[in-house]
mmCIF file of C-alpha atoms in Angstrom:
data_model
loop_
_atom_site.group_PDB
_atom_site.id
_atom_site.type_symbol
_atom_site.label_atom_id
_atom_site.label_comp_id
_atom_site.label_asym_id
_atom_site.label_seq_id
_atom_site.Cartn_x
_atom_site.Cartn_y
_atom_site.Cartn_z
ATOM 1 C CA MET F 276 74.822 73.113 132.951
ATOM 2 C CA ALA F 277 73.646 75.293 130.063
ATOM 3 C CA LYS F 278 74.206 74.300 126.452
ATOM 4 C CA THR F 279 77.245 75.995 124.826
ATOM 5 C CA THR F 280 77.831 76.873 121.234
ATOM 6 C CA VAL F 281 80.992 78.459 119.896
ATOM 7 C CA GLY F 282 82.310 78.891 123.433
ATOM 8 C CA VAL F 283 79.407 81.079 124.599
ATOM 9 C CA ASP F 284 76.892 80.162 127.313
ATOM 10 C CA LEU F 285 73.485 80.564 125.708
ATOM 11 C CA ASP F 286 71.669 80.925 128.999
ATOM 12 C CA ALA F 287 73.872 83.763 130.217
ATOM 13 C CA ASP F 288 72.815 87.371 129.631
ATOM 14 C CA ALA F 289 75.159 88.592 126.868
ATOM 15 C CA HIS F 290 75.224 92.183 128.056
ATOM 16 C CA LEU F 291 76.217 91.663 131.723
ATOM 17 C CA ASP F 292 79.031 93.782 133.126
ATOM 18 C CA GLY F 293 80.594 94.905 129.793
ATOM 19 C CA GLN F 294 80.746 91.465 128.178
ATOM 20 C CA GLN F 295 80.104 91.463 124.399
ATOM 21 C CA SER F 296 77.576 89.331 122.604
ATOM 22 C CA LEU F 297 78.670 86.827 119.993
ATOM 23 C CA GLY F 298 77.474 89.178 117.244
ATOM 24 C CA GLN F 299 79.518 92.037 118.643
ATOM 25 C CA LEU F 300 82.590 89.811 118.890
ATOM 26 C CA VAL F 301 82.158 88.677 115.268
ATOM 27 C CA SER F 302 81.627 92.283 114.161
ATOM 28 C CA THR F 303 84.765 93.381 115.986
ATOM 29 C CA ALA F 304 86.788 90.513 114.605
ATOM 30 C CA THR F 305 85.584 91.252 111.066
ATOM 31 C CA THR F 306 86.423 94.961 111.393
ATOM 32 C CA ASN F 307 89.850 94.184 112.827
ATOM 33 C CA LEU F 308 90.569 91.611 110.054
ATOM 34 C CA SER F 309 89.495 94.079 107.385
ATOM 35 C CA ALA F 310 91.780 96.787 108.861
ATOM 36 C CA LEU F 311 94.638 94.302 109.059
ATOM 37 C CA LEU F 312 94.249 93.314 105.410
ATOM 38 C CA HIS F 313 94.185 96.996 104.405
ATOM 39 C CA ASP F 314 97.362 97.580 106.385
ATOM 40 C CA GLU F 315 99.004 94.575 104.726
ATOM 41 C CA ILE F 316 98.135 95.948 101.261
ATOM 42 C CA ALA F 317 99.445 99.383 102.188
ATOM 43 C CA LEU F 318 102.745 97.829 103.403
ATOM 44 C CA LEU F 319 103.098 95.841 100.160
ATOM 45 C CA LYS F 320 102.460 99.013 98.101
ATOM 46 C CA ALA F 321 105.057 100.973 100.081
ATOM 47 C CA GLU F 322 107.720 98.319 99.692
ATOM 48 C CA THR F 323 107.212 97.789 96.011
ATOM 49 C CA ARG F 324 107.003 101.461 95.049
ATOM 50 C CA GLU F 325 110.781 101.880 94.939
ATOM 51 C CA ASP F 326 111.262 98.639 93.060
ATOM 52 C CA ILE F 327 108.742 99.762 90.477
ATOM 53 C CA LYS F 328 110.742 102.941 89.942
ATOM 54 C CA ARG F 329 113.918 100.895 89.496
ATOM 55 C CA ALA F 330 112.187 98.556 87.038
ATOM 56 C CA GLY F 331 111.001 101.613 85.063
ATOM 57 C CA ALA F 332 114.562 102.983 84.924
ATOM 58 C CA GLY F 333 115.963 99.593 83.971
ATOM 59 C CA GLY F 334 113.293 99.088 81.257
ATOM 60 C CA ALA F 335 113.924 102.577 79.880
ATOM 61 C CA ALA F 336 117.661 101.827 79.694
ATOM 62 C CA LEU F 337 117.010 98.569 77.913
ATOM 63 C CA GLY F 338 114.702 100.450 75.510
ATOM 64 C CA VAL F 339 117.437 103.009 74.841
ATOM 65 C CA ALA F 340 119.906 100.166 74.213
ATOM 66 C CA GLY F 341 117.543 98.654 71.694
ATOM 67 C CA VAL F 342 116.995 102.001 69.906
ATOM 68 C CA LEU F 343 120.756 102.662 69.789
ATOM 69 C CA VAL F 344 121.568 99.207 68.429
ATOM 70 C CA LEU F 345 118.709 98.938 65.933
ATOM 71 C CA PHE F 346 117.965 102.467 64.697
ATOM 72 C CA GLY F 347 121.180 104.290 65.408
ATOM 73 C CA ILE F 348 123.424 101.977 63.478
ATOM 74 C CA PRO F 349 122.334 102.898 59.925
ATOM 75 C CA VAL F 350 122.289 106.671 60.407
ATOM 76 C CA LEU F 351 125.451 106.965 62.541
ATOM 77 C CA SER F 352 127.346 104.288 60.756
ATOM 78 C CA PHE F 353 127.301 106.059 57.427
ATOM 79 C CA ALA F 354 128.426 109.343 58.863
ATOM 80 C CA ALA F 355 131.176 107.856 61.051
ATOM 81 C CA ALA F 356 132.376 105.351 58.450
ATOM 82 C CA TYR F 357 132.762 108.056 55.791
ATOM 83 C CA GLY F 358 134.514 110.221 58.352
ATOM 84 C CA LEU F 359 137.038 107.454 59.119
ATOM 85 C CA HIS F 360 137.448 106.786 55.426
ATOM 86 C CA ALA F 361 138.269 110.460 54.907
ATOM 87 C CA LEU F 362 141.108 109.973 57.469
ATOM 88 C CA GLY F 363 142.654 107.345 55.230
ATOM 89 C CA LEU F 364 141.150 103.964 56.390
ATOM 90 C CA HIS F 365 139.711 101.622 53.845
ATOM 91 C CA LEU F 366 135.894 102.034 53.597
ATOM 92 C CA ALA F 367 135.162 98.423 54.775
ATOM 93 C CA TRP F 368 137.295 98.863 57.919
ATOM 94 C CA SER F 369 135.607 102.171 58.642
ATOM 95 C CA PHE F 370 132.189 100.531 58.606
ATOM 96 C CA LEU F 371 133.321 97.669 60.825
ATOM 97 C CA ILE F 372 134.786 100.027 63.432
ATOM 98 C CA VAL F 373 131.597 102.160 63.571
ATOM 99 C CA PHE F 374 129.430 99.047 63.882
ATOM 100 C CA GLY F 375 131.595 97.793 66.748
ATOM 101 C CA VAL F 376 131.301 101.086 68.619
ATOM 102 C CA HIS F 377 127.479 101.055 68.376
ATOM 103 C CA VAL F 378 127.281 97.471 69.536
ATOM 104 C CA LEU F 379 129.590 98.315 72.489
ATOM 105 C CA LEU F 380 127.380 101.277 73.436
ATOM 106 C CA GLY F 381 124.299 99.153 73.195
ATOM 107 C CA ALA F 382 125.884 96.419 75.347
ATOM 108 C CA LEU F 383 126.860 98.971 77.996
ATOM 109 C CA ALA F 384 123.325 100.393 78.123
ATOM 110 C CA ALA F 385 121.969 96.810 78.377
ATOM 111 C CA LEU F 386 124.341 95.990 81.229
ATOM 112 C CA TRP F 387 123.326 99.130 83.069
ATOM 113 C CA GLY F 388 119.634 98.259 82.616
ATOM 114 C CA ILE F 389 120.150 94.708 83.877
ATOM 115 C CA ALA F 390 122.022 96.044 86.921
ATOM 116 C CA LYS F 391 119.058 98.305 87.723
ATOM 117 C CA MET F 392 116.634 95.369 87.364
ATOM 118 C CA ARG F 393 118.756 93.254 89.770
ATOM 119 C CA GLN F 394 118.451 95.927 92.424
ATOM 120 C CA MET F 395 114.840 95.033 92.818
ATOM 121 C CA ARG F 396 114.039 93.328 96.169
ATOM 122 C CA LYS F 397 111.176 91.158 97.356
ATOM 123 C CA PRO F 398 108.754 92.847 99.733
ATOM 124 C CA GLU F 399 110.108 90.805 102.671
ATOM 125 C CA ARG F 400 108.284 92.644 105.431
ATOM 126 C CA ALA F 401 104.932 92.393 103.732
ATOM 127 C CA MET F 402 105.428 88.682 102.985
ATOM 128 C CA ASN F 403 106.491 87.894 106.533
ATOM 129 C CA SER F 404 103.633 89.909 108.040
ATOM 130 C CA THR F 405 101.140 88.183 105.722
ATOM 131 C CA LYS F 406 102.470 84.730 106.669
ATOM 132 C CA GLU F 407 102.251 85.640 110.334
ATOM 133 C CA THR F 408 98.674 86.856 109.920
ATOM 134 C CA ALA F 409 97.747 83.706 108.070
ATOM 135 C CA THR F 410 99.193 81.552 110.867
ATOM 136 C CA VAL F 411 97.339 83.487 113.538
ATOM 137 C CA ILE F 412 94.022 83.255 111.653
ATOM 138 C CA SER F 413 94.617 79.553 110.944
ATOM 139 C CA ASP F 414 95.435 78.873 114.594
ATOM 140 C CA SER F 415 92.363 80.867 115.711
ATOM 141 C CA LEU F 416 90.129 78.826 113.413
ATOM 142 C CA ARG F 417 91.550 75.633 114.794
ATOM 143 C CA GLY F 418 90.823 76.867 118.303
ATOM 144 C CA ARG F 419 94.418 77.365 119.382
ATOM 145 C CA GLY F 420 94.348 81.100 119.322
ATOM 146 C CA HIS F 421 97.329 83.445 119.571
ATOM 147 C CA PRO F 422 99.782 82.650 122.376
ATOM 148 C CA ALA F 423 98.929 86.017 124.022
ATOM 149 C CA ASP F 424 95.229 85.048 124.045
ATOM 150 C CA ARG F 425 95.786 81.794 125.982
ATOM 151 C CA ARG F 426 94.575 83.000 129.327
ATOM 152 C CA LYS F 427 91.770 82.020 131.577
ATOM 153 C CA PRO F 428 88.347 82.710 130.142
ATOM 154 C CA ALA F 429 86.441 85.584 131.681
ATOM 155 C CA ALA F 430 83.962 84.741 134.437
ATOM 156 C CA GLY F 431 80.508 83.873 133.085
ATOM 157 C CA VAL F 432 81.752 82.608 129.776
ATOM 158 C CA ALA F 433 81.646 78.894 129.269
ATOM 159 C CA ARG F 434 83.900 77.249 126.719
ATOM 160 C CA SER F 435 82.894 74.228 124.645
ATOM 161 C CA GLU F 436 84.930 71.108 125.165
ATOM 162 C CA SER F 437 85.176 70.211 121.463
#
């Protein structure tokens, strides 16, 4: 019997009846693996694109909340507090009421921003597909192969017994 290496009979002509040489098989496997990885990356990008938009909207809302609470209070407080004082309230109560309104508006904007951030989802399909690909590659490297590939070897191809 001829010596075998990596499941290929070295004495057999590699180009008989449409059979591929080891180099051609490795080249095909490398090309297919590269295409698969590019597809996985494209799937991940497609799934995360919407979540990135939501994160941007949520971040913008949190930024608006911060601006309203920090920079809006001094300017709007004076105008509103003096307006309430003109209606007959004591000046101290007028300033407290205006401050409370600004804090309430800031809290509402923060809650809206947090709600937008919580709508983000994990890229489940990309993660599952990547795990499945890793399992198939791992099984192939261990010699188990994919269940669909567990069929009789083609005639003229000797498999190693290791």
